[in-house]
CSV table of C-alpha atoms in Angstrom, one decimal:
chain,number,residue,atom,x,y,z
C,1,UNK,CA,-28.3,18.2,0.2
C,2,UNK,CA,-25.6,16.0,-2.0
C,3,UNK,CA,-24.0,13.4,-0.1
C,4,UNK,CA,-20.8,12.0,-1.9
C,5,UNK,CA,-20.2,8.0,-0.7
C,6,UNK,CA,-17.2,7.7,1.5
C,7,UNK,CA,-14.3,5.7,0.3
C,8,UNK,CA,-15.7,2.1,1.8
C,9,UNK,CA,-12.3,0.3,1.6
C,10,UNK,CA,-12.2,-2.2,4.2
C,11,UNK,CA,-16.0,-3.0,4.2
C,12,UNK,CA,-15.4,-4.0,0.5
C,13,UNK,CA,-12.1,-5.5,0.9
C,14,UNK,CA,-12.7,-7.2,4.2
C,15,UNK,CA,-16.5,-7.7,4.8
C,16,UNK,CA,-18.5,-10.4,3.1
C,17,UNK,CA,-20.5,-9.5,-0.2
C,18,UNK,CA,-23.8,-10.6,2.0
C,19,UNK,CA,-23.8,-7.1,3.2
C,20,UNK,CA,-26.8,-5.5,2.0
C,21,UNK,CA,-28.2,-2.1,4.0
C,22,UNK,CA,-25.1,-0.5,3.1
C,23,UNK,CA,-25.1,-0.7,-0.5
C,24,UNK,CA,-29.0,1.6,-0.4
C,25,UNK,CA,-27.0,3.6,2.3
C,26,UNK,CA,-23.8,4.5,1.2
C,27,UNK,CA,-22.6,6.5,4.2
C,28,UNK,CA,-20.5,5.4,7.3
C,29,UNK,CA,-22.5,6.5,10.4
C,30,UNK,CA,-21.4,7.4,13.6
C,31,UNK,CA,-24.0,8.6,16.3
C,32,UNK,CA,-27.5,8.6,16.3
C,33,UNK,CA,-30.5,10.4,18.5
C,34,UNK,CA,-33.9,9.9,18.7
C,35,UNK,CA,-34.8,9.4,14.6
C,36,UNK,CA,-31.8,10.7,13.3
C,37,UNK,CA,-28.6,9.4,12.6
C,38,UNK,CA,-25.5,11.6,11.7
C,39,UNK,CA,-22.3,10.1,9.4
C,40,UNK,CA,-18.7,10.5,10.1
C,41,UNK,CA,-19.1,13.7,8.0
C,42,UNK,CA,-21.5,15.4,9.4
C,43,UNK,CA,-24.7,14.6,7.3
C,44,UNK,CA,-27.7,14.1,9.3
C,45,UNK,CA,-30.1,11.9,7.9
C,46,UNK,CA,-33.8,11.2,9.5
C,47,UNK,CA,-34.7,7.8,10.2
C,48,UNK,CA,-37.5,6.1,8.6
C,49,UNK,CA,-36.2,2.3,8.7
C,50,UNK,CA,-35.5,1.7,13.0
C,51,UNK,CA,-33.4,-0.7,12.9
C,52,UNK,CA,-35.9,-2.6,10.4
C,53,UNK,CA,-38.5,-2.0,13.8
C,54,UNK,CA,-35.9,-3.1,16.3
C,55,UNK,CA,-35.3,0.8,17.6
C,56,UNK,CA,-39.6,1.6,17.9
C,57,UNK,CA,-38.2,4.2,21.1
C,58,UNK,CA,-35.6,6.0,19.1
C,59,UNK,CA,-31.8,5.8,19.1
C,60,UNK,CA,-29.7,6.3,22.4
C,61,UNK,CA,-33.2,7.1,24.0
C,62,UNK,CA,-32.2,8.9,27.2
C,63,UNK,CA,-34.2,6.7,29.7
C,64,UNK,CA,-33.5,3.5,28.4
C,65,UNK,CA,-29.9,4.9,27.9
C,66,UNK,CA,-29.7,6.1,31.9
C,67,UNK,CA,-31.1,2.8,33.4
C,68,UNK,CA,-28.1,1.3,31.4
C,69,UNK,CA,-25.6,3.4,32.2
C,70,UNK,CA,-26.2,2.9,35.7
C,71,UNK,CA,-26.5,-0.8,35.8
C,72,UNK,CA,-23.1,-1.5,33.8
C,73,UNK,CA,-21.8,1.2,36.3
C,74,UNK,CA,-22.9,-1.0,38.9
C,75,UNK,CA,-21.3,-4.2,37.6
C,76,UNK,CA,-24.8,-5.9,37.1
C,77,UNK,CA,-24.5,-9.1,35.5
C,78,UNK,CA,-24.1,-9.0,31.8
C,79,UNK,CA,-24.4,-12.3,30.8
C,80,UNK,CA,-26.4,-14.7,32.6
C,81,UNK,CA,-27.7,-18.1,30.5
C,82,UNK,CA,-30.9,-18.7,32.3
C,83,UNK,CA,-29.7,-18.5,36.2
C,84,UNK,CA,-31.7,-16.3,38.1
C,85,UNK,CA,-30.8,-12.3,38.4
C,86,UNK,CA,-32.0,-9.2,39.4
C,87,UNK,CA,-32.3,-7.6,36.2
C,88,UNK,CA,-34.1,-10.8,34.7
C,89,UNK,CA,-37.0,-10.8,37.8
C,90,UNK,CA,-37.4,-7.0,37.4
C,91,UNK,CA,-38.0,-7.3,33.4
C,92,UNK,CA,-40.5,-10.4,34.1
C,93,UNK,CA,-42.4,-8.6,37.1
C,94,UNK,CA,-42.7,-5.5,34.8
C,95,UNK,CA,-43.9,-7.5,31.5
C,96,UNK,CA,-46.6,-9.6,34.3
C,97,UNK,CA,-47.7,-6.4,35.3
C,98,UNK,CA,-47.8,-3.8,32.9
C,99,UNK,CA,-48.4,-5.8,29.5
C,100,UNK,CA,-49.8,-9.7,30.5
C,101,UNK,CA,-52.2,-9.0,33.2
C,102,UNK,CA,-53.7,-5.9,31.7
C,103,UNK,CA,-54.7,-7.9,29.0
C,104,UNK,CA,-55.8,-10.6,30.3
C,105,UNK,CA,-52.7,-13.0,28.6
C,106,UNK,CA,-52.0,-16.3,30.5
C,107,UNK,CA,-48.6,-16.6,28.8
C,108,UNK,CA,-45.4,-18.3,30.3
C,109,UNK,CA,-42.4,-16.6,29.0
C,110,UNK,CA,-39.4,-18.1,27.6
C,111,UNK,CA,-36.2,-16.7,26.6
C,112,UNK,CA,-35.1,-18.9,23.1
C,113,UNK,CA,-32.3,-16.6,22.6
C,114,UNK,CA,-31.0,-13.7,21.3
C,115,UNK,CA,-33.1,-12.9,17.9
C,116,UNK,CA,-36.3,-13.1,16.3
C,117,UNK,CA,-35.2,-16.5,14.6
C,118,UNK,CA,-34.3,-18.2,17.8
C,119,UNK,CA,-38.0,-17.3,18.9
C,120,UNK,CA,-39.9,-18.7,16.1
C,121,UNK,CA,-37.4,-21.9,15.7
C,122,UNK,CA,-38.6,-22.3,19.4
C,123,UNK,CA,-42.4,-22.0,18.6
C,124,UNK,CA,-42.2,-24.3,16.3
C,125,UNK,CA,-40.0,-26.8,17.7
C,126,UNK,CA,-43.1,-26.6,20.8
C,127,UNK,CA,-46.0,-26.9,18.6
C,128,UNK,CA,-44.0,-30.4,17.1
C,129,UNK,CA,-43.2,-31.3,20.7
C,130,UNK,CA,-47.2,-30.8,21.8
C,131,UNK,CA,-48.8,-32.0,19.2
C,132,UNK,CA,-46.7,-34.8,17.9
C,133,UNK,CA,-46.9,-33.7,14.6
C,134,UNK,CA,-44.4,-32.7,12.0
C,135,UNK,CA,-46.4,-30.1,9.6
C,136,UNK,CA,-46.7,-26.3,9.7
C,137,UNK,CA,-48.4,-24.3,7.8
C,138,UNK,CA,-47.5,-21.0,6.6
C,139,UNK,CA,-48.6,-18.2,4.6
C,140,UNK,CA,-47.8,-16.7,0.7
C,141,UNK,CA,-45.2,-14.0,1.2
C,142,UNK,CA,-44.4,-14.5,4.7
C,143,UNK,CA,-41.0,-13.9,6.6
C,144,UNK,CA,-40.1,-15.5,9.4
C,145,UNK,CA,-36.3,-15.6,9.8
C,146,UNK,CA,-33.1,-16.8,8.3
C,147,UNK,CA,-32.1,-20.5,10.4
C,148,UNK,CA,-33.9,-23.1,8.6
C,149,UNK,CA,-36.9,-24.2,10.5
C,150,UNK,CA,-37.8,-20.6,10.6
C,151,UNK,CA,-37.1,-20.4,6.2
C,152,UNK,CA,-39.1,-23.4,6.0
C,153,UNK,CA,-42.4,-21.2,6.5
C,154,UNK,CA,-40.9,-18.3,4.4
C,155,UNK,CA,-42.3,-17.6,1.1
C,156,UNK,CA,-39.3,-15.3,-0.1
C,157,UNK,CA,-37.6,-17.9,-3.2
C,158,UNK,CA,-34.4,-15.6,-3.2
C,159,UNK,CA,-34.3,-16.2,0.8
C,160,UNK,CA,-35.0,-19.9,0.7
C,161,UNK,CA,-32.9,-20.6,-2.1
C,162,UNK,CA,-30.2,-19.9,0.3
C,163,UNK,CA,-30.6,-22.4,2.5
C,164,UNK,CA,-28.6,-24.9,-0.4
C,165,UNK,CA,-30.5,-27.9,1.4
C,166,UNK,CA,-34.9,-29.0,1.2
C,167,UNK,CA,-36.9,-26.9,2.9
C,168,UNK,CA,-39.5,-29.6,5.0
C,169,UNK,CA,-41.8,-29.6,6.7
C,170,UNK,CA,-43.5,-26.4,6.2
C,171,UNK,CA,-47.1,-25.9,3.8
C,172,UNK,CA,-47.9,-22.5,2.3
C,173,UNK,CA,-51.6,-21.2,2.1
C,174,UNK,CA,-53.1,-18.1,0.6
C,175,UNK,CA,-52.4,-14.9,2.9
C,176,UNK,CA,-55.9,-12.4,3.4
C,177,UNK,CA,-56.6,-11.0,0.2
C,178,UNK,CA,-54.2,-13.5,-2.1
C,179,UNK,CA,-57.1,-13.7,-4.7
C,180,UNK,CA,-58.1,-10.1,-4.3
C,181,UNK,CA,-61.6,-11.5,-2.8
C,182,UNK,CA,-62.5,-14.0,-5.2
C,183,UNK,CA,-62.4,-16.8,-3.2
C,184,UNK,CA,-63.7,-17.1,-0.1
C,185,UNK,CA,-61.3,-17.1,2.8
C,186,UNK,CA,-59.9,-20.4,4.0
C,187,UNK,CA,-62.0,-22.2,1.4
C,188,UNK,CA,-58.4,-24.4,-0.1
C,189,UNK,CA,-57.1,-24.9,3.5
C,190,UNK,CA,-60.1,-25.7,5.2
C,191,UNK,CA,-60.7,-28.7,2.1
C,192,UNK,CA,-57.4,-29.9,2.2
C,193,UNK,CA,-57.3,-30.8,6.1
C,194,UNK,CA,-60.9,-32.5,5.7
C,195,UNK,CA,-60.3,-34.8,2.6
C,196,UNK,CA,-58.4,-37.8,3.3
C,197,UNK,CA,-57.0,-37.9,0.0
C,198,UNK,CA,-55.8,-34.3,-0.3
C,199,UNK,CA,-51.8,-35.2,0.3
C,200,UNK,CA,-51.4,-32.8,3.1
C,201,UNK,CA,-50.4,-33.9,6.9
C,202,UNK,CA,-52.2,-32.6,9.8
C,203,UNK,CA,-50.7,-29.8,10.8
C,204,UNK,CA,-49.2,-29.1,14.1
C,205,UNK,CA,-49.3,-25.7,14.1
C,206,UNK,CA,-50.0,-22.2,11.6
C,207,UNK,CA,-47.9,-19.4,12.0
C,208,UNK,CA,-48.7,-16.1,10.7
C,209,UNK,CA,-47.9,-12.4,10.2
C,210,UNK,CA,-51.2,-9.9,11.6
C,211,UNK,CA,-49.1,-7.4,9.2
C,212,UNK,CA,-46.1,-8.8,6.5
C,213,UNK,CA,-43.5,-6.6,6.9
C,214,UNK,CA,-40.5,-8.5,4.7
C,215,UNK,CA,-43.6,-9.6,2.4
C,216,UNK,CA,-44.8,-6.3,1.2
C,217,UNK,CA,-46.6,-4.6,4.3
C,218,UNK,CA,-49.9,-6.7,3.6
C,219,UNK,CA,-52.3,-6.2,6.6
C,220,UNK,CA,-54.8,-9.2,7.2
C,221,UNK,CA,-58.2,-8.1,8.7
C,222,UNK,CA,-59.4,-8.7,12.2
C,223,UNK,CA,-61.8,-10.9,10.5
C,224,UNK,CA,-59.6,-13.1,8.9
C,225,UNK,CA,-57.7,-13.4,11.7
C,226,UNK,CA,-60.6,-14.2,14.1
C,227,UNK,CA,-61.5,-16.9,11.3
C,228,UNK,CA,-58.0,-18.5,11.5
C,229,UNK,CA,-58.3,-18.8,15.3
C,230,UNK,CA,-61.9,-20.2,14.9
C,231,UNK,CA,-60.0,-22.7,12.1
C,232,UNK,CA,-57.5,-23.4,14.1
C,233,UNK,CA,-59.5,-24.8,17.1
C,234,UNK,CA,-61.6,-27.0,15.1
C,235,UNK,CA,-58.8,-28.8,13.8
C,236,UNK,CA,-57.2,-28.9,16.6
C,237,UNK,CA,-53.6,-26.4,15.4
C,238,UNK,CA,-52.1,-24.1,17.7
C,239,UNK,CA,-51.7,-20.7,16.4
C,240,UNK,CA,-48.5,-18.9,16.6
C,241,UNK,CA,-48.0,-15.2,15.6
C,242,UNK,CA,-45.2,-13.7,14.6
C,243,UNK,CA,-44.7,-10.6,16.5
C,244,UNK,CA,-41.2,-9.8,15.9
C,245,UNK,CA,-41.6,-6.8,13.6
C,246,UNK,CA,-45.0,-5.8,14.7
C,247,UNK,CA,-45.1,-6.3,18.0
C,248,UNK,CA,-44.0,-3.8,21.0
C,249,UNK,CA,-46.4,-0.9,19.7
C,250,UNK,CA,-45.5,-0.7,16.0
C,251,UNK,CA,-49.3,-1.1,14.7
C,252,UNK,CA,-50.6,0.1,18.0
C,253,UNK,CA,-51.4,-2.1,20.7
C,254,UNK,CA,-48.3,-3.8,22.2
C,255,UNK,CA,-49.3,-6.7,20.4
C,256,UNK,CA,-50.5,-6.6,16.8
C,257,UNK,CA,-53.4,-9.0,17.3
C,258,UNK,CA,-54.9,-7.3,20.2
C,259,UNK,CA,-57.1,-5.2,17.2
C,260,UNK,CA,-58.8,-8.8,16.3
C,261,UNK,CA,-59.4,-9.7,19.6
C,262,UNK,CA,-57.8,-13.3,19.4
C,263,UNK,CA,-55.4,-15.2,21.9
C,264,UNK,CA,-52.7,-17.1,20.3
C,265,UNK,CA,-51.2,-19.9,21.8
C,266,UNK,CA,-47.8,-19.0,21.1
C,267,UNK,CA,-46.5,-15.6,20.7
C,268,UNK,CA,-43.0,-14.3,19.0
C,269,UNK,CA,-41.0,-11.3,19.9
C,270,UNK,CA,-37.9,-9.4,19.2
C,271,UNK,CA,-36.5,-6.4,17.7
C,272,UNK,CA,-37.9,-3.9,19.9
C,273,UNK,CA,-38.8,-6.1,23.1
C,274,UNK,CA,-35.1,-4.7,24.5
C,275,UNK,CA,-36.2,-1.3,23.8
C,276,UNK,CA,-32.6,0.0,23.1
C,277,UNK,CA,-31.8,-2.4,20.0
C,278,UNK,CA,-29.9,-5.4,21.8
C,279,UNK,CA,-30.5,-8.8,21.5
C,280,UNK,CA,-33.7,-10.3,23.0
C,281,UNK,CA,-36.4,-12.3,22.4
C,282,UNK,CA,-39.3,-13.9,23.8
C,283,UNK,CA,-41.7,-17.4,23.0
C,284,UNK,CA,-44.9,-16.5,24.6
C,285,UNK,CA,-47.0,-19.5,25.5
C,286,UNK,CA,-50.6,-20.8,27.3
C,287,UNK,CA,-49.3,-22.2,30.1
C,288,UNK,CA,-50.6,-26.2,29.3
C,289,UNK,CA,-47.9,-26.1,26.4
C,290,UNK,CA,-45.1,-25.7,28.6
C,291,UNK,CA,-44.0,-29.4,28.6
C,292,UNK,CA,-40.2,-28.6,27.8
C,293,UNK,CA,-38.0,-30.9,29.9
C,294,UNK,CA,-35.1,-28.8,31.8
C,295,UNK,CA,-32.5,-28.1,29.3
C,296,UNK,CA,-34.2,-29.7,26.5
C,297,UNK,CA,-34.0,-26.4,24.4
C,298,UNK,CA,-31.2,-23.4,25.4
C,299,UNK,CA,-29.1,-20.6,23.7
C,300,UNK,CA,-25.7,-19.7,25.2
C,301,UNK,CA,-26.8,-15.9,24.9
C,302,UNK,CA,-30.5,-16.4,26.5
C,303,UNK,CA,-29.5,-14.0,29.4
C,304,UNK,CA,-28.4,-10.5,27.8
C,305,UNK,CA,-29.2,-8.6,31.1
C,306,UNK,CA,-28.5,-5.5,30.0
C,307,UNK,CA,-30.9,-6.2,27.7
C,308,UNK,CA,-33.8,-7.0,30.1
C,309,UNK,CA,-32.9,-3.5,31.9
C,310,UNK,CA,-33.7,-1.7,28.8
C,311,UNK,CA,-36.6,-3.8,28.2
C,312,UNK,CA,-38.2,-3.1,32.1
C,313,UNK,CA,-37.3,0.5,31.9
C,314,UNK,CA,-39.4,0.9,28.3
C,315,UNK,CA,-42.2,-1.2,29.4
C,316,UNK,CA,-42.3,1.1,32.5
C,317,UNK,CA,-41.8,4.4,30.5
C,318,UNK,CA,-43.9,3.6,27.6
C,319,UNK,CA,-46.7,1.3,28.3
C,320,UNK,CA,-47.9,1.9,32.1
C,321,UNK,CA,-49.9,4.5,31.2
C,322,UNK,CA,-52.2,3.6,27.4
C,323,UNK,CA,-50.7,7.2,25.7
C,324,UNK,CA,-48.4,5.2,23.7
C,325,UNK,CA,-50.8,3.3,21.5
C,326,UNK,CA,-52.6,6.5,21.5
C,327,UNK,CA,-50.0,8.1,20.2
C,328,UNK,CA,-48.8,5.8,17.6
C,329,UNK,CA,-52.7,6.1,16.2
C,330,UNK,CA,-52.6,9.7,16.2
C,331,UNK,CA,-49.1,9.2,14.2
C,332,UNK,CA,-50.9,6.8,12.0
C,333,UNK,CA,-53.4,9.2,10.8
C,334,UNK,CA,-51.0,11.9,9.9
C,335,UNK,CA,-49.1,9.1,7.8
C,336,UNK,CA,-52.2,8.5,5.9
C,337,UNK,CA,-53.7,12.0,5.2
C,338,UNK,CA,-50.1,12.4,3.3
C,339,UNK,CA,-49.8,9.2,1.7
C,340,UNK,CA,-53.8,9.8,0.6
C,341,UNK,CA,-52.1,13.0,-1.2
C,342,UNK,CA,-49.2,11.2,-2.7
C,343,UNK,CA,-51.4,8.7,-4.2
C,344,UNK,CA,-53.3,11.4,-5.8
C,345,UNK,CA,-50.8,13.0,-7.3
C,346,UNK,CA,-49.1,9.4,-8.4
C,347,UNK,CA,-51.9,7.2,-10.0
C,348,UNK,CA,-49.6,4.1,-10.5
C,349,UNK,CA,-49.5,4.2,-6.4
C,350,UNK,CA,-51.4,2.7,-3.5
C,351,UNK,CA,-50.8,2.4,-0.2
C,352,UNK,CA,-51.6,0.3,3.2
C,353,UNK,CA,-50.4,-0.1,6.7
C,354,UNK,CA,-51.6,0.4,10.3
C,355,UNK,CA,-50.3,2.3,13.1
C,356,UNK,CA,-46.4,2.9,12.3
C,357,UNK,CA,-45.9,0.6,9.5
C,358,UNK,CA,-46.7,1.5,5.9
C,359,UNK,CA,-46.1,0.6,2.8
C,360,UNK,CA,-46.5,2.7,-0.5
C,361,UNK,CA,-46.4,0.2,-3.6
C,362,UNK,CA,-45.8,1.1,-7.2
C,363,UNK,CA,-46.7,-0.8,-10.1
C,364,UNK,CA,-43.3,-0.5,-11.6
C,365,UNK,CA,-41.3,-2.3,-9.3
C,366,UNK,CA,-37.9,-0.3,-10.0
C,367,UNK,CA,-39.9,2.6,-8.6
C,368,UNK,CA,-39.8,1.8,-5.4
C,369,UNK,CA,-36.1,1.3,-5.9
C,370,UNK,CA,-35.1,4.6,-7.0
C,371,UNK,CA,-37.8,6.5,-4.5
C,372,UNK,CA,-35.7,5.1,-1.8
C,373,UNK,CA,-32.0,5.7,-3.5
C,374,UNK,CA,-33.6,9.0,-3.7
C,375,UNK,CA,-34.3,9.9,-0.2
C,376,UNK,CA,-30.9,8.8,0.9
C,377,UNK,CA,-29.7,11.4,-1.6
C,378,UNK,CA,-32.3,14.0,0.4
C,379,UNK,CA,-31.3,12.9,3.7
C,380,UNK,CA,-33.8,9.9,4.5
C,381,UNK,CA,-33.3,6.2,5.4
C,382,UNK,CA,-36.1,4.2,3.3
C,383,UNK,CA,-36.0,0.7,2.2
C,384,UNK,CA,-37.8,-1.3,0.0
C,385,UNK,CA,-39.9,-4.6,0.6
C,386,UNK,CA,-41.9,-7.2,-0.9
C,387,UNK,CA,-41.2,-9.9,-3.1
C,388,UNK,CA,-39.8,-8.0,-6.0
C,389,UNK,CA,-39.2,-4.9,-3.9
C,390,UNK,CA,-41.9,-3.2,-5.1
C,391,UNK,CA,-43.1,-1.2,-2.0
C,392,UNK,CA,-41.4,1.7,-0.3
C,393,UNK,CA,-41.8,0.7,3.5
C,394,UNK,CA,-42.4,3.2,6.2
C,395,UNK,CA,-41.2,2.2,9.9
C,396,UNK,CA,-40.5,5.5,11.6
C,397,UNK,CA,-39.8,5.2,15.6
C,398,UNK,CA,-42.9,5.8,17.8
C,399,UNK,CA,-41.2,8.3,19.3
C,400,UNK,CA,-40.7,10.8,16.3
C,401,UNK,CA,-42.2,14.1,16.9
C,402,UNK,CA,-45.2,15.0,14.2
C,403,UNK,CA,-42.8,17.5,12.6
C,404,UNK,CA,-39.9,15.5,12.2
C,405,UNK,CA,-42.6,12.5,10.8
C,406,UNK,CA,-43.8,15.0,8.9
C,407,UNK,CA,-40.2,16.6,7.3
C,408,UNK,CA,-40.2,12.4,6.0
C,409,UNK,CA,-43.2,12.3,4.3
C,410,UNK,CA,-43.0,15.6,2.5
C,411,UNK,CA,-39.4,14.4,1.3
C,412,UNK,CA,-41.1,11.1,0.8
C,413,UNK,CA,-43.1,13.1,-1.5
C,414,UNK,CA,-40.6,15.3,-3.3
C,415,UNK,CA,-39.3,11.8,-4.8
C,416,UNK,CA,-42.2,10.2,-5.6
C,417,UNK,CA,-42.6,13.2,-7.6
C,418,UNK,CA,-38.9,13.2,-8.9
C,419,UNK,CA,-38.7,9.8,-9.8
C,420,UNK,CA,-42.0,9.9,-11.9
């Protein structure tokens, strides 16, 4: 399949040049279904990107779709600040039962807003509030939005450099595996905090990524994680993941730390928490951290009820029953036999991930580039990540059948091949 670009006039005359999607994607698309999306000209393309993880159920998935459809047809409340509603006590008796309790989670649940950003600006602004200190520490190559508390604990230069003002406030430390496992894990942080003359505050809180999506798909293991917690509570930090990308099922487990077997004190999720790819998120926290005063932190567009009846219908659909974390495994393996046979044929290639989130990275940088410009040309949304877009990053929905899944990977493979 050829695909010629469309004539793009008013995007390019009217829209601003910080438009970036549609420059790898030159098509103008029109519907979408399950993992594919179709352009005003009829192309179909199959969908390996989600929404950059905020579609994990597919687009226009029919349940989520139907429970919609009939609560706008019902005049349900749209917008709702934080006043009490229907649609808000269904989605938080439905999260209580089907993903808290089952896991034995204590968390209250705020809603910061509508995106991941507004969640992690609120996690952090918490930890400051709790523990009466200023400091966070942060992680090499870590994402965690685009408001600047939340780019103040990003690695990315190119995305920090955009804030025009200091970034404060914020400490970076050496994500798993930064030395290649030369040095032994926490060995700098843990001899900063302790020595009096080291320069660095006591923090108030880490936040990390279980799984750097932005950063390069780099996985941290269990242990490492159980070792942060460990480091954590002797030094008396709270721990905050990012769940925004990885969360809701994409590595497995509804939450992406539920493989190390740790509790954070304060959780972050987005993206797929609505289920249908509106604006929601959540600040999970242990219950003797809520100390907010009424008011004292709020978002115009908190309430997006629709929103919270997609969200209750795909917790309901999806989660009351365990197959979909068994699924998304089984998924997972299929992804890996083929990238296992990719990376044979393609020595300058290597590859990592868990569950539905992979990452394929090539030692010329530009590679990754072209593999992806590629698989638009064959039909295939891929995009790049890392810090000199060096990987090609895999984030198919959970809901993709193993043949569609893998159709992807063997065109995935064709331009690995062609690109060589």
């Amino acid at each position: 399949m050829t695909i010629t670009p469309p004539a793009l006039s008013v995007f390019e005359t009217l829209e601003s040049e910080v438009r970036s999607y549609c420059r790898g994607w030159p098509a103008v698309f029109d519907r979408a279904q399950g993992a594919r999306l179709t352009d005003e000209d009829g192309h179909s393309y199959l969908d390996f990107f989600a929404g950059a993880g905020s579609l994990n159920y597919g687009h226009n998935n029919p349940v989520l779709k139907r429970a919609l459809i009939d609560y706008i047809e019902r005049d349900g409340i749209t917008h709702g600040l934080d006043m009490a509603t229907t649609a808000k006590r269904a989605f938080l008796e439905t999260f209580q039962n089907v993903i808290l309790r089952p896991r034995d989670l204590p968390y209250k649940v705020m809603f910061p807003g509508p995106t991941g950003t507004n969640a992690v600006e609120a996690a952090l602004k918490l930890a400051r509030k709790v523990k009466g200190r200023e400091s966070v520490v942060s992680f090499t190559n870590a994402f965690h939005g685009m408001s600047l508390g939340s780019l103040a604990v990003t690695g990315n230069a190119f995305k920090r450099a955009g804030a025009g003002i200091p970034l404060v406030h914020g400490t970076p430390m050496p994500f798993d595996n930064y030395f290649d496992g030369t040095v032994p894990d926490f060995l700098w942080f843990e001899r900063l905090l302790e020595d009096q003359g080291s320069g660095l505050n006591k923090p108030a809180a880490v936040i990390v990524e279980t799984v750097q999506g932005e950063g390069g798909i780099n996985v941290a293991r269990a242990e490492w994680l159980r070792a942060l917690q460990e480091l954590c509570h002797r030094q008396d930090m709270l721990l905050i993941v990012d769940d925004i990308q990885m969360g809701c099922g994409r590595t497995g487990g509804f939450f992406s730390f539920e493989e190390a077997g740790i509790v954070p004190d304060i959780v972050t999720l987005s993206k797929s928490i609505s289920g249908y790819g509106m604006p929601m998120s959540l600040c999970l926290f242990k219950p003797e951290l809520d100390i907010w005063e009424p008011g004292e932190h709020n978002g115009t567009f908190r309430g997006n009820n629709p929103a919270f009846v997609t969200a209750a219908a795909a917790l309901d659909a999806y989660w009351a029953d365990g197959q979909m974390e068994k699924q998304t495994q089984s998924r997972g393996e299929q992804v890996t036999q083929s990238l296992l046979a990719i990376c044979a044929e393609e020595p300058t290639a290597r590859f990592r991930g868990r569950g539905l989130v992979w990452g394929m990275e090539f030692a010329n940088p530009a590679r990754a580039t072209a593999v992806c410009a590629r698989a638009f040309e064959l039909g295939l949304l891929l995009e790049t990540s890392g810090p000199q877009s060096e990987v090609v990053k895999l984030l198919p929905p959970l809901t993709i059948t193993p043949e569609e899944l893998d159709e992807g990977l063997r065109t995935l493979a064709r331009c690995v091949r062609e690109t060589a």
